XYZ file of N, CA and C in Angstrom:
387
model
N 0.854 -1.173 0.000
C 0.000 0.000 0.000
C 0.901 1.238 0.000
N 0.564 2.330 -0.711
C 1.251 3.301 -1.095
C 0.828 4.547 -0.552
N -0.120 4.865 0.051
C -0.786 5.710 1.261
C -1.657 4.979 2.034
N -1.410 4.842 3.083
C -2.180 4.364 4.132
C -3.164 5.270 4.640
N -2.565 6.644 4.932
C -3.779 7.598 5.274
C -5.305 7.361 4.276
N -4.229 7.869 2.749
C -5.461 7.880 1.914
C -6.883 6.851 1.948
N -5.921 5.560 2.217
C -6.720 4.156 2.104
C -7.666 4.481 3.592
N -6.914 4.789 4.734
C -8.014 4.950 6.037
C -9.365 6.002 5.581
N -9.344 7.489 4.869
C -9.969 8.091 4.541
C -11.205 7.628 3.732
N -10.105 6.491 2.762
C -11.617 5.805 1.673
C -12.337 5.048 2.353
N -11.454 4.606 3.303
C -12.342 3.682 4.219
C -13.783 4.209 5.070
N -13.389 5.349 5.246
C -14.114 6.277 6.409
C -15.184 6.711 5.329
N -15.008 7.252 4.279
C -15.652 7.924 2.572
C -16.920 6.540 2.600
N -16.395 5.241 2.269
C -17.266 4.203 2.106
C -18.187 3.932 2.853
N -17.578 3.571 3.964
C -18.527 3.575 4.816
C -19.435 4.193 4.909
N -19.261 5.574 5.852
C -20.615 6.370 6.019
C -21.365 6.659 4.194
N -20.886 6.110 3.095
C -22.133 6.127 1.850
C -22.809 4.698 2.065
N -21.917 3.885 2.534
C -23.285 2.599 2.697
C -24.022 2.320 4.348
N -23.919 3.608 4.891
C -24.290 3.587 6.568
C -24.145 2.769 7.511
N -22.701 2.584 7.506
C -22.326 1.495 8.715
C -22.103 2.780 9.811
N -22.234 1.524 11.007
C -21.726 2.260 12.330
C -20.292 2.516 12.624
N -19.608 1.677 11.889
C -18.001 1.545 12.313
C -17.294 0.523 11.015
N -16.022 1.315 10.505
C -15.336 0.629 10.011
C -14.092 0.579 10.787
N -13.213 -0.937 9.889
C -11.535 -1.024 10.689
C -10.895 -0.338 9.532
N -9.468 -0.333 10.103
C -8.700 0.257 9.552
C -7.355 -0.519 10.088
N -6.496 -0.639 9.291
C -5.124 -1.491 10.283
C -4.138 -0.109 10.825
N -4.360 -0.566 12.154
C -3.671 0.613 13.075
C -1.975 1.078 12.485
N -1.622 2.436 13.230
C -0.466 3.339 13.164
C -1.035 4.472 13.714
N 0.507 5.101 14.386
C 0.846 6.103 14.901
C -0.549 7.674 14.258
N -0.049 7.269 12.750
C -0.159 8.489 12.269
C -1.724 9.116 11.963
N -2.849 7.495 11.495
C -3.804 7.106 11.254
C -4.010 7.750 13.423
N -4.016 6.912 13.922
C -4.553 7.192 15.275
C -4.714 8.736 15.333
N -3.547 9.637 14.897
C -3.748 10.630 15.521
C -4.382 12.083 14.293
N -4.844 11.465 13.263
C -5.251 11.869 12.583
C -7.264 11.699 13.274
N -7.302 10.467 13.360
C -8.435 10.105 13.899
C -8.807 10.846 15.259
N -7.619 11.236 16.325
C -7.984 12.164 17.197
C -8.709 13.440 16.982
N -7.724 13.904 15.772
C -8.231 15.815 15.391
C -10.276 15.186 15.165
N -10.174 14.089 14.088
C -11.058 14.282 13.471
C -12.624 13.914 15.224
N -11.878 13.343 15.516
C -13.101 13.200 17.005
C -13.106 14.260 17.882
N -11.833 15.371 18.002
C -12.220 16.721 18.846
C -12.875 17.635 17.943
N -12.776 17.376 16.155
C -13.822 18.213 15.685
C -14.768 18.020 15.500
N -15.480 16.784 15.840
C -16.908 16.188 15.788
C -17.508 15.609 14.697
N -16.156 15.060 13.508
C -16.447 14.352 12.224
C -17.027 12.824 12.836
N -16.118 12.514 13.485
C -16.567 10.982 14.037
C -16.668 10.700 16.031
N -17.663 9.630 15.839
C -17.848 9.490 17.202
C -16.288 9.217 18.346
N -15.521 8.578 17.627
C -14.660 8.179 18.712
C -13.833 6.845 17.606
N -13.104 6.140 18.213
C -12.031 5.129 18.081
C -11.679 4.406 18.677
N -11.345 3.134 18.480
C -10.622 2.336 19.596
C -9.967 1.004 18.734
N -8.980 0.707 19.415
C -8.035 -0.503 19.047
C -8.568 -1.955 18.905
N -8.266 -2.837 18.052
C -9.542 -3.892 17.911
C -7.794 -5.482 17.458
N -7.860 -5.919 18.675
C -7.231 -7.048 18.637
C -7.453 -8.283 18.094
N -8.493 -8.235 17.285
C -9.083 -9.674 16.749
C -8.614 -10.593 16.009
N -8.015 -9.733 14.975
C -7.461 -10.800 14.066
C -5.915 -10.870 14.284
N -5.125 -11.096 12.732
C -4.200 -11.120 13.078
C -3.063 -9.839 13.466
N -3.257 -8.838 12.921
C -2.562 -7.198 12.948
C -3.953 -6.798 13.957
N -2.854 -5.490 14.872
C -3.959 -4.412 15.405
C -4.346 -3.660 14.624
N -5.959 -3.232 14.762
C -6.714 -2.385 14.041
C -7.149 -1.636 14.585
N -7.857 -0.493 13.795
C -8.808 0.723 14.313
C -9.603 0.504 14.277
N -10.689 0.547 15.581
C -12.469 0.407 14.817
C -12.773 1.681 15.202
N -12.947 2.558 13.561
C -13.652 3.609 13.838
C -15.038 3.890 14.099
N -15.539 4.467 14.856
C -17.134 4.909 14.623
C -17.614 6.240 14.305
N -18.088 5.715 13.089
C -19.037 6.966 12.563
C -20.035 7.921 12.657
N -20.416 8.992 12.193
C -21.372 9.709 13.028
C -22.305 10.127 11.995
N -23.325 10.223 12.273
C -24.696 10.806 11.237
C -25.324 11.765 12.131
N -25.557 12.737 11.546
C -26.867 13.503 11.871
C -28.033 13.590 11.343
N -29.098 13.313 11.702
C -30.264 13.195 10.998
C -30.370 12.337 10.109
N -29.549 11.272 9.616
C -29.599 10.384 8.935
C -28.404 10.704 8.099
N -27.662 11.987 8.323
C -27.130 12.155 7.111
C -25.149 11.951 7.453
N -24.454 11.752 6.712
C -23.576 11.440 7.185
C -22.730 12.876 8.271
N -21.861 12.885 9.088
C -21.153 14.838 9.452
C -20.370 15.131 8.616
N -19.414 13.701 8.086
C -18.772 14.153 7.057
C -19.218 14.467 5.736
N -18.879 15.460 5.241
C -19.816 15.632 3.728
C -18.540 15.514 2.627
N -17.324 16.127 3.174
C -16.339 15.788 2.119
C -15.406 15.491 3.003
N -14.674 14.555 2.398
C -13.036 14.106 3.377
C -11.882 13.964 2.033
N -10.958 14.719 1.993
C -10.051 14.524 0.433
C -8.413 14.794 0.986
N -7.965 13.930 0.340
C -6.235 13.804 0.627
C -5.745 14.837 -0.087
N -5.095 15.833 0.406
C -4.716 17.104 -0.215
C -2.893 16.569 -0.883
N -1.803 16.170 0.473
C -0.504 16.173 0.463
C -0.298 14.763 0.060
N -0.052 14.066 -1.196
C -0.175 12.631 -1.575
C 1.528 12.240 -1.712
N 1.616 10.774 -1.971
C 3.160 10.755 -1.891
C 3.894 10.968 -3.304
N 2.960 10.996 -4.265
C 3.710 11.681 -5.464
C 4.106 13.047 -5.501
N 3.195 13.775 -4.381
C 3.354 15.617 -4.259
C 3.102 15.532 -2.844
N 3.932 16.122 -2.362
C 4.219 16.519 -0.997
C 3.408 17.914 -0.888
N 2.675 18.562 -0.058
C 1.993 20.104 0.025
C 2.364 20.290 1.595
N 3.148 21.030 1.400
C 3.657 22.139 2.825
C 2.851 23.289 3.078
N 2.663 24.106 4.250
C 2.695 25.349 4.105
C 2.916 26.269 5.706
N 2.888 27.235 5.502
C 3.418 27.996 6.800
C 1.957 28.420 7.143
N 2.379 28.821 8.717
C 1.452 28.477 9.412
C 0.001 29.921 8.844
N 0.923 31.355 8.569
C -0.065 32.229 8.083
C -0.914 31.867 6.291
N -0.474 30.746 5.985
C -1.036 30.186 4.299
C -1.747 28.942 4.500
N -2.330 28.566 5.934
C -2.182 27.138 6.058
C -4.404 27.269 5.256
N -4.176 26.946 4.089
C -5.894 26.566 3.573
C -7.154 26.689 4.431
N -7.892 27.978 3.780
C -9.350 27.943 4.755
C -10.360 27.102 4.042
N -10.672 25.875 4.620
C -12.079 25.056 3.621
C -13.495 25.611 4.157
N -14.073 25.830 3.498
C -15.310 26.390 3.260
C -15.642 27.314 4.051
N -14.802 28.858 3.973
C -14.923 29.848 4.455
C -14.965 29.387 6.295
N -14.219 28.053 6.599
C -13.959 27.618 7.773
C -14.762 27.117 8.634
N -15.912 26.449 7.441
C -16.540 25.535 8.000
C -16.059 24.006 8.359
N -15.146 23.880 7.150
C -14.583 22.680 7.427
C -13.220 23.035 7.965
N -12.269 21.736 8.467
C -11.252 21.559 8.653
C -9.846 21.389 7.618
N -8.886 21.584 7.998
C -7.297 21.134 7.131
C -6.726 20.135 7.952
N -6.679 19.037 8.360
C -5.544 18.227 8.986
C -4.225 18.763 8.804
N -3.346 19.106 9.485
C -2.043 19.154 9.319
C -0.728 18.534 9.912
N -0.182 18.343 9.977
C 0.987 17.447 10.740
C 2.249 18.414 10.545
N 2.050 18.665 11.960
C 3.598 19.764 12.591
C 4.492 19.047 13.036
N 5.438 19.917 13.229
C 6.508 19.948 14.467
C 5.956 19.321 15.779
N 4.606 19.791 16.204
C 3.690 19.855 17.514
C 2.527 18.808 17.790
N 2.744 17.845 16.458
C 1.566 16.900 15.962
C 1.031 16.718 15.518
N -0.135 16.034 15.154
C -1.020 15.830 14.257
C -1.990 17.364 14.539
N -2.359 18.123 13.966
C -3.380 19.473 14.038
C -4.430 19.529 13.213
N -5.886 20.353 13.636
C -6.250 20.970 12.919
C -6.106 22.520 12.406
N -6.506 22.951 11.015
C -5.669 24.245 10.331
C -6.147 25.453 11.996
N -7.144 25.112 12.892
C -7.188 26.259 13.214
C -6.299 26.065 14.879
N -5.940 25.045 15.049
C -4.908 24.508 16.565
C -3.600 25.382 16.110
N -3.060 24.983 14.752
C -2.050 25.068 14.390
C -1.644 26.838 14.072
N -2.953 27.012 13.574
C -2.499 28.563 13.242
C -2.191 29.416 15.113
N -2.942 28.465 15.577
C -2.997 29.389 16.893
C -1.746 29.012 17.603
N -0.797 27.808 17.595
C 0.430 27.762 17.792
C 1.330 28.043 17.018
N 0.933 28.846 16.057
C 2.120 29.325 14.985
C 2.690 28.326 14.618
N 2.197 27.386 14.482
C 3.623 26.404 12.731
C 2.632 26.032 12.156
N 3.809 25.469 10.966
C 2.805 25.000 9.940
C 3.617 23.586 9.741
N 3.270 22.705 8.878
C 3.742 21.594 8.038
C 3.420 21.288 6.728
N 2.995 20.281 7.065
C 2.158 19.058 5.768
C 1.070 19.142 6.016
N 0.272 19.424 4.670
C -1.128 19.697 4.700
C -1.767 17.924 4.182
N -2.305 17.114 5.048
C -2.548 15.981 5.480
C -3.604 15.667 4.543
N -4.852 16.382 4.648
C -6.445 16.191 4.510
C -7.528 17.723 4.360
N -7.986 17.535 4.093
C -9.108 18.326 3.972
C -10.424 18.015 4.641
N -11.299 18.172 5.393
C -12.838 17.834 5.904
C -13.752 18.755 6.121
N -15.151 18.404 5.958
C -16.180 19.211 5.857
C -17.578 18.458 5.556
């Protein structure tokens, strides 16, 4: 596999279009803490580690409102053929800042508006909304 993020995202994309409660994902560092931003911004219910088979996994859980999914768009901005940086005063407003930027600092996994408020910037991760 050649992005793992990307593949966790499609995973997360699929799902909530065929309305499951929870998909897996095969666990990492980077996936976990991507999955944090996205549960303090209220894209998904929560996460947890799932020992069942043979590799540790993520079982994410998903969130709907009103039937409808929270996420409306989730898109891999920084891919491994193109790397996308940016400083912390350029860091992308999605939908006049309705949605989120994932970013990955110096300081951790962020969202665009954690990060602007600690001044750095990085790798622009994701996009959500």
């Amino acid at each position: 596999m050649t992005d793992p993020l990307g593949d966790m995202l499609t995973r997360i994309r699929n799902g909530q279009r065929a309305k499951k409660d929870s998909v897996l994902s095969p666990a990492s560092k980077l996936r976990a803490n991507v999955l944090e931003v996205l549960q303090r911004e209220g894209y998904i219910r929560g996460f947890s580690e799932d020992a069942t088979g043979a590799h540790l996994q993520l079982r994410i859980e998903l969130k709907y409102f009103e039937g409808e999914p929270a996420i409306k768009h989730v898109a891999r901005v920084s891919k491994p053929g193109r790397r996308v940086y940016s400083g912390s005063k350029e860091l992308p407003v999605v939908r006049n800042g309705l949605g989120i930027t994932i970013v990955s600092t110096p300081k951790g996994v962020l969202s665009d508006a954690e990060a602007r408020a600690a001044n750095v910037g990085g790798e622009v991760l994701a996009e959500v909304f």
